[in-house]
Short mmCIF file of C-alpha atoms in Angstrom, two decimals:
data_model
loop_
_atom_site.label_atom_id
_atom_site.label_comp_id
_atom_site.label_asym_id
_atom_site.label_seq_id
_atom_site.Cartn_x
_atom_site.Cartn_y
_atom_site.Cartn_z
CA ALA A 26 0.05 -0.04 -0.02
CA LEU A 27 1.25 3.50 -0.77
CA ARG A 28 2.41 5.36 2.32
CA LEU A 29 2.19 9.08 2.66
CA VAL A 30 3.64 10.55 5.75
CA ILE A 31 4.38 14.19 6.88
CA ILE A 32 7.56 13.52 8.89
CA LEU A 33 8.76 16.93 9.97
CA THR A 34 7.01 20.27 10.45
CA VAL A 35 9.82 22.53 11.58
CA GLY A 36 10.20 26.23 10.68
CA GLY A 37 7.09 26.02 8.45
CA PHE A 38 8.71 23.37 6.26
CA PHE A 39 7.72 19.80 5.86
CA MET A 40 9.12 16.92 3.95
CA THR A 41 6.79 14.11 2.63
CA SER A 42 7.47 10.61 1.55
CA THR A 43 5.39 8.22 -0.46
CA ASP A 44 7.12 4.76 -0.38
CA LYS A 45 10.63 5.55 0.84
CA LYS A 46 12.16 3.98 3.98
CA ARG A 47 13.76 6.39 6.33
CA VAL A 48 16.96 6.32 8.39
CA ILE A 49 17.90 8.90 10.95
CA ILE A 50 21.73 9.27 11.37
CA ILE A 51 22.59 10.96 14.62
CA ASP A 52 25.69 12.94 15.47
CA ALA A 53 25.79 11.34 18.89
CA LEU A 54 28.34 13.55 20.70
CA ASN A 55 26.45 16.65 19.52
CA MET A 56 23.26 15.18 20.85
CA PHE A 57 24.76 14.12 24.21
CA ILE A 58 26.50 17.52 24.80
CA ARG A 59 23.18 19.35 24.18
CA ALA A 60 21.58 17.18 26.80
CA TYR A 61 24.43 17.33 29.21
CA ILE A 62 24.53 21.26 29.10
CA VAL A 63 20.84 21.81 29.35
CA ASP A 64 19.34 19.06 31.56
CA PRO A 65 20.01 19.57 35.31
CA SER A 66 18.62 16.19 36.44
CA LEU A 67 20.10 14.55 39.41
CA SER A 68 19.92 10.92 40.45
CA THR A 69 18.08 9.85 43.63
CA ASN A 70 21.59 9.83 45.08
CA GLY A 71 22.24 13.40 44.07
CA ASP A 72 24.62 12.74 41.22
CA PRO A 73 24.22 14.51 37.85
CA ILE A 74 22.47 12.30 35.23
CA GLY A 75 21.12 15.05 32.89
CA GLY A 76 23.29 13.83 30.07
CA ILE A 77 21.68 10.40 30.13
CA LYS A 78 18.09 11.53 30.79
CA GLY A 79 18.34 14.37 28.39
CA THR A 80 19.60 12.20 25.60
CA MET A 81 16.77 9.77 26.11
CA LYS A 82 14.30 12.77 25.86
CA ILE A 83 15.87 13.96 22.79
CA MET A 84 15.86 10.50 21.18
CA GLN A 85 12.16 10.13 22.07
CA LYS A 86 11.45 13.53 20.42
CA LEU A 87 13.41 12.71 17.26
CA VAL A 88 11.59 9.34 16.85
CA ARG A 89 8.32 10.97 17.30
CA MET A 90 9.12 13.59 14.64
CA THR A 91 10.65 11.38 12.04
CA GLN A 92 9.12 7.97 12.47
CA PRO A 93 12.23 6.21 11.14
CA ASP A 94 12.65 2.64 9.84
CA GLU A 95 16.21 2.56 11.23
CA ILE A 96 18.20 4.55 13.79
CA LEU A 97 21.95 4.93 13.44
CA VAL A 98 23.88 6.68 16.26
CA VAL A 99 27.52 7.67 15.36
CA TRP A 100 30.11 8.61 18.02
CA ASP A 101 33.54 10.23 17.67
CA GLY A 102 36.08 7.46 18.06
CA PRO A 103 38.84 7.74 20.70
CA ASN A 104 41.43 10.20 19.36
CA GLY A 105 38.94 10.75 16.49
CA SER A 106 40.63 13.93 15.27
CA ALA A 107 43.93 12.20 14.70
CA LYS A 108 43.84 12.18 10.87
CA ARG A 109 42.96 15.82 10.61
CA LYS A 110 45.46 16.76 13.38
CA SER A 111 48.14 15.03 11.22
CA ILE A 112 47.36 17.66 8.53
CA ASP A 113 46.92 20.50 11.01
CA LYS A 114 48.13 20.04 14.57
CA SER A 115 46.13 23.10 15.79
CA TYR A 116 42.85 21.58 14.56
CA LYS A 117 40.09 22.13 17.25
CA GLU A 118 42.59 23.75 19.60
CA GLY A 119 41.44 26.59 21.92
CA ARG A 120 37.85 25.44 22.25
CA LYS A 121 36.26 27.02 25.30
CA PRO A 122 35.11 24.68 28.11
CA LEU A 123 31.52 23.74 28.30
CA ARG A 124 29.21 26.21 30.10
CA LEU A 125 26.49 24.46 31.99
CA ASN A 126 23.13 26.21 32.54
CA ARG A 127 23.50 25.49 36.25
CA SER A 128 26.00 25.29 39.05
CA VAL A 129 27.39 21.79 39.87
CA HIS A 130 27.46 21.37 43.70
CA ASN A 131 29.60 18.99 45.77
CA LEU A 132 31.75 17.94 42.87
CA THR A 133 35.45 18.79 42.25
CA ASP A 134 36.71 19.59 38.71
CA ASP A 135 37.97 16.09 38.39
CA GLN A 136 34.71 14.67 39.57
CA ILE A 137 32.78 16.71 37.04
CA ILE A 138 34.95 15.39 34.24
CA MET A 139 34.65 11.75 35.39
CA ASN A 140 30.90 12.11 35.83
CA LYS A 141 30.58 13.46 32.26
CA ILE A 142 32.62 10.49 30.80
CA TRP A 143 30.51 8.08 32.89
CA GLN A 144 27.30 9.54 31.62
CA GLN A 145 28.41 9.38 28.01
CA SER A 146 29.51 5.74 28.32
CA ARG A 147 26.19 5.02 30.07
CA VAL A 148 24.25 6.37 27.06
CA VAL A 149 25.98 3.85 24.96
CA ASP A 150 24.97 1.16 27.34
CA TYR A 151 21.33 2.10 27.10
CA PHE A 152 21.35 2.25 23.37
CA ASN A 153 23.07 -1.13 23.21
CA GLU A 154 19.93 -2.54 24.62
CA MET A 155 17.71 -1.05 22.02
CA PRO A 156 17.17 -1.73 18.30
CA ILE A 157 19.53 1.22 17.62
CA MET A 158 22.71 0.83 15.65
CA GLN A 159 25.86 2.45 17.13
CA LEU A 160 29.16 3.09 15.49
CA MET A 161 32.39 4.31 17.02
CA LEU A 162 35.81 3.79 15.33
CA PRO A 163 39.17 4.65 16.80
CA GLU A 164 40.87 7.72 15.36
CA ILE A 165 37.87 8.50 13.21
CA GLU A 166 35.42 11.36 13.59
CA ALA A 167 31.71 10.86 13.44
CA ASP A 168 31.51 13.24 10.44
CA ASP A 169 33.35 10.85 8.16
CA VAL A 170 31.38 7.82 9.27
CA ILE A 171 28.12 9.76 8.75
CA ALA A 172 29.19 10.90 5.27
CA TYR A 173 30.18 7.35 4.28
CA THR A 174 26.94 5.92 5.52
CA CYS A 175 24.87 8.36 3.50
CA GLY A 176 26.51 6.99 0.40
CA LEU A 177 26.01 3.26 1.29
CA GLU A 178 24.24 1.22 -1.47
CA ARG A 179 22.00 -0.14 1.36
CA TYR A 180 20.40 3.33 1.69
CA ASN A 181 19.87 4.08 -1.92
CA GLY A 182 16.29 5.10 -2.29
CA TRP A 183 15.97 5.82 1.51
CA GLN A 184 15.34 9.22 3.09
CA LYS A 185 18.41 10.01 5.14
CA VAL A 186 17.94 12.53 7.99
CA ILE A 187 21.19 13.72 9.49
CA ILE A 188 20.67 15.02 13.07
CA SER A 189 23.23 17.53 13.95
CA ASN A 190 23.93 21.26 14.46
CA ASP A 191 27.15 20.95 12.45
CA LYS A 192 26.88 22.88 9.22
CA ASP A 193 29.59 20.74 7.62
CA PHE A 194 26.77 18.27 6.87
CA TYR A 195 25.13 20.69 4.48
CA GLN A 196 27.56 19.48 1.80
CA LEU A 197 25.87 16.02 1.90
CA CYS A 198 22.31 17.23 1.13
CA ASN A 199 20.83 15.91 -2.02
CA ASP A 200 17.39 14.70 -3.31
CA GLU A 201 17.43 11.94 -0.58
CA THR A 202 19.47 13.57 2.28
CA VAL A 203 18.48 16.39 4.55
CA VAL A 204 19.99 17.92 7.81
CA TYR A 205 17.93 18.64 10.82
CA ARG A 206 19.53 21.20 13.24
CA PRO A 207 17.85 20.84 16.64
CA THR A 208 18.95 24.03 18.25
CA GLY A 209 17.61 26.16 15.40
CA ASP A 210 14.66 23.71 14.81
CA GLN A 211 15.68 23.88 11.13
CA LEU A 212 15.29 21.24 8.42
CA MET A 213 17.84 22.02 5.72
CA ASN A 214 17.50 20.41 2.31
CA LYS A 215 19.26 21.15 -1.07
CA LYS A 216 16.70 23.72 -2.17
CA ARG A 217 16.69 25.66 1.11
CA ILE A 218 20.57 25.63 1.26
CA ILE A 219 20.76 27.19 -2.17
CA GLU A 220 18.11 29.78 -1.41
CA GLU A 221 19.73 30.82 1.92
CA PHE A 222 23.40 30.64 1.14
CA GLY A 223 23.53 30.90 -2.64
CA VAL A 224 25.64 27.80 -2.67
CA HIS A 225 24.81 24.24 -3.97
CA PRO A 226 25.62 21.46 -1.51
CA THR A 227 28.24 20.10 -3.99
CA ASN A 228 30.14 23.43 -3.53
CA MET A 229 29.51 23.93 0.13
CA ALA A 230 32.84 22.63 1.37
CA LEU A 231 34.60 25.14 -1.06
CA ALA A 232 32.39 27.92 0.22
CA ARG A 233 33.09 27.08 3.85
CA ALA A 234 36.76 26.69 3.13
CA ILE A 235 36.82 30.28 1.98
CA VAL A 236 35.06 31.44 5.09
CA GLY A 237 36.76 29.16 7.55
CA ASP A 238 35.45 27.69 10.78
CA PRO A 239 36.69 29.24 14.10
CA SER A 240 35.01 26.46 16.11
CA ASP A 241 37.59 24.09 14.64
CA ASN A 242 40.38 26.71 14.68
CA LEU A 243 40.36 26.98 10.83
CA GLN A 244 40.81 30.54 9.82
CA GLY A 245 39.29 31.65 6.56
CA ILE A 246 40.00 34.43 4.16
CA LYS A 247 39.87 37.74 6.04
CA GLY A 248 36.73 39.74 5.28
CA ALA A 249 35.01 36.84 3.55
CA GLY A 250 31.74 35.44 4.91
CA LEU A 251 29.01 33.42 3.47
CA VAL A 252 27.03 36.59 2.61
CA SER A 253 29.90 37.94 0.58
CA VAL A 254 30.48 34.51 -1.04
CA LYS A 255 26.68 34.43 -2.13
CA LYS A 256 27.04 37.95 -3.60
CA ARG A 257 30.36 37.72 -5.26
CA LEU A 258 30.52 34.02 -6.26
CA SER A 259 26.95 33.29 -7.47
CA PHE A 260 28.24 30.59 -9.80
CA LEU A 261 28.68 28.37 -6.67
CA ALA A 262 24.83 27.95 -6.58
CA SER A 263 25.00 25.68 -9.63
CA GLU A 264 25.27 21.86 -9.41
CA LYS A 265 28.71 21.85 -11.07
CA ASP A 266 31.41 20.86 -8.74
CA TYR A 267 33.77 23.71 -8.87
CA THR A 268 37.48 23.25 -8.15
CA ILE A 269 39.87 25.65 -6.19
CA ASN A 270 41.69 26.43 -9.37
CA GLU A 271 38.43 27.34 -11.11
CA LEU A 272 37.56 29.55 -8.05
CA VAL A 273 40.90 31.41 -8.35
CA ASP A 274 40.65 31.69 -12.14
CA PHE A 275 37.27 33.29 -11.76
CA CYS A 276 38.65 35.85 -9.24
CA GLU A 277 41.66 36.56 -11.47
CA LYS A 278 39.29 37.43 -14.40
CA ALA A 279 36.76 39.36 -12.29
CA ASP A 280 36.08 42.76 -13.69
CA SER A 281 36.59 44.30 -10.33
CA LYS A 282 39.44 45.43 -8.12
CA LEU A 283 37.56 44.41 -4.85
CA ARG A 284 39.80 43.25 -2.07
CA PHE A 285 37.46 40.15 -1.80
CA PHE A 286 38.78 38.71 -5.15
CA THR A 287 42.49 39.55 -4.48
CA SER A 288 42.27 38.05 -0.98
CA ILE A 289 40.93 34.80 -2.51
CA ILE A 290 43.74 34.72 -4.98
CA GLU A 291 46.33 35.42 -2.40
CA GLY A 292 44.79 32.87 -0.02
CA LYS A 293 44.59 29.92 -2.29
CA ASP A 294 46.73 27.88 0.02
CA ILE A 295 44.49 28.64 2.95
CA ILE A 296 41.38 27.63 1.00
CA SER A 297 43.08 24.43 -0.13
CA HIS A 298 44.09 23.59 3.40
CA ASN A 299 40.67 24.26 4.82
CA TYR A 300 38.98 22.25 2.04
CA LYS A 301 41.17 19.28 3.00
CA MET A 302 39.99 19.61 6.50
CA MET A 303 36.31 20.25 5.94
CA GLN A 304 35.21 18.19 2.89
CA LEU A 305 33.14 15.12 3.53
CA TYR A 306 32.72 14.11 -0.14
CA ALA A 307 35.61 11.62 0.26
CA PRO A 308 35.38 10.55 3.94
CA LEU A 309 38.69 9.94 5.68
CA LEU A 310 38.13 6.19 6.31
CA SER A 311 40.52 3.35 5.40
CA VAL A 312 39.29 0.42 3.27
CA GLN A 313 39.14 -1.57 6.56
CA ALA A 314 37.08 1.12 8.31
CA LYS A 315 34.62 1.15 5.34
CA LYS A 316 34.27 -2.57 5.53
CA PHE A 317 33.64 -2.48 9.32
CA VAL A 318 30.91 0.20 8.90
CA ARG A 319 29.12 -1.77 6.15
CA GLU A 320 29.23 -5.03 7.88
CA SER A 321 28.24 -3.57 11.25
CA ILE A 322 25.09 -2.06 9.59
CA GLU A 323 24.25 -5.16 7.52
CA ASN A 324 24.78 -7.68 10.33
CA PHE A 325 23.19 -5.55 13.19
CA ASP A 326 21.81 -7.78 15.96
CA CYS A 327 18.35 -6.12 16.38
CA THR A 328 17.18 -6.65 19.96
CA PHE A 329 15.25 -4.73 22.59
CA ASN A 330 15.90 -5.66 26.19
CA LYS A 331 13.42 -3.47 28.17
CA THR A 332 14.11 -5.43 31.40
CA LYS A 333 17.82 -4.49 31.21
CA ILE A 334 17.06 -0.83 30.43
CA LEU A 335 14.73 -0.62 33.42
CA SER A 336 17.49 -2.18 35.55
CA LEU A 337 19.96 0.44 34.35
CA MET A 338 17.42 3.23 35.13
CA THR A 339 17.06 1.84 38.64
CA GLU A 340 20.83 1.65 39.09
CA ASP A 341 21.21 5.23 37.93
CA GLY A 342 18.51 6.59 40.05
CA PHE A 343 16.35 7.94 37.25
CA GLY A 344 13.24 8.59 39.23
CA GLU A 345 10.44 9.31 36.75
CA LEU A 346 10.94 9.22 33.00
CA ASN A 347 8.14 8.93 30.49
CA TRP A 348 9.60 7.10 27.52
CA GLU A 349 6.45 5.43 26.21
CA ASP A 350 6.52 6.93 22.73
CA LEU A 351 10.21 5.75 22.28
CA LYS A 352 9.34 2.24 23.51
CA THR A 353 6.47 2.01 21.14
CA HIS A 354 8.39 3.06 18.10
CA LEU A 355 11.34 0.87 19.04
CA ASN A 356 8.95 -2.11 19.21
CA LYS A 357 7.92 -1.28 15.61
CA ILE A 358 11.58 -1.24 14.52
CA LEU A 359 12.14 -4.54 16.30
CA LEU A 360 9.30 -6.18 14.47
CA SER A 361 10.59 -5.00 11.14
CA CYS A 362 14.16 -6.13 11.68
#
């Protein structure tokens, strides 16, 4: 029977599907950190557990919104930035410490760190008891695994919804792939990205390489922002995959003496460096890592141990948590495995 489902109604925009299956691919650390910062929940013993409870609440909301056929949660692996730090040792340096929306009482700085690590590992434990696939590969960032997963033959013809606030994922948007940004309640698809930024997803990595990304300690071309890129480099809105050489050639031939163009010409090496760091079109995964990802998804042991989950909640001093909607949908996924 033909299925027609409105899956998202965010920012006045909705996406519909007729007969496609849907997988949500979640940037796990991004989700956990949001929960950890915002949720002040304490256990019955007075220990912080907001990262765990908040993540469960977020997962329930996402499942309710998207009604997925599969759920894939992707974590940054231990020393996940290793490959990019081998290119640029200052990558991600200078990040400010997390600012919680509350004061943490009765814990030393070391205890706060250990509690955060424990909560994150505990989330992994909870999801392991659910029909939710999890991936974490040593020395590999979640971004690369997510990018590779979106291109798997298994998901051809599926709707792929990437859940993350990271704008790097815009470059992956196409007719089947969208990005949902929870903090802005934004659903970004190919059409909306082109309208808002004047850049096609196939050229988004190039545009962002020009602008840079301070959050990853990647400095861009001075004075260049996405607004000026949209205004001065309108050709990036086309589907053609432009190279850095073609970008520089355009700027050299531009009938203008604007500093914007000369800065790009002079900053070609900066743009090239940033592009290597930011592009997800060719994920930084070895042949072995790609095989591991494929086989992990294809051979996923789909189980749902509700008794174990309730036992974990009791151990962690959850108190009350309404997760009925999540349970209901996970049961549906289990039945379809």
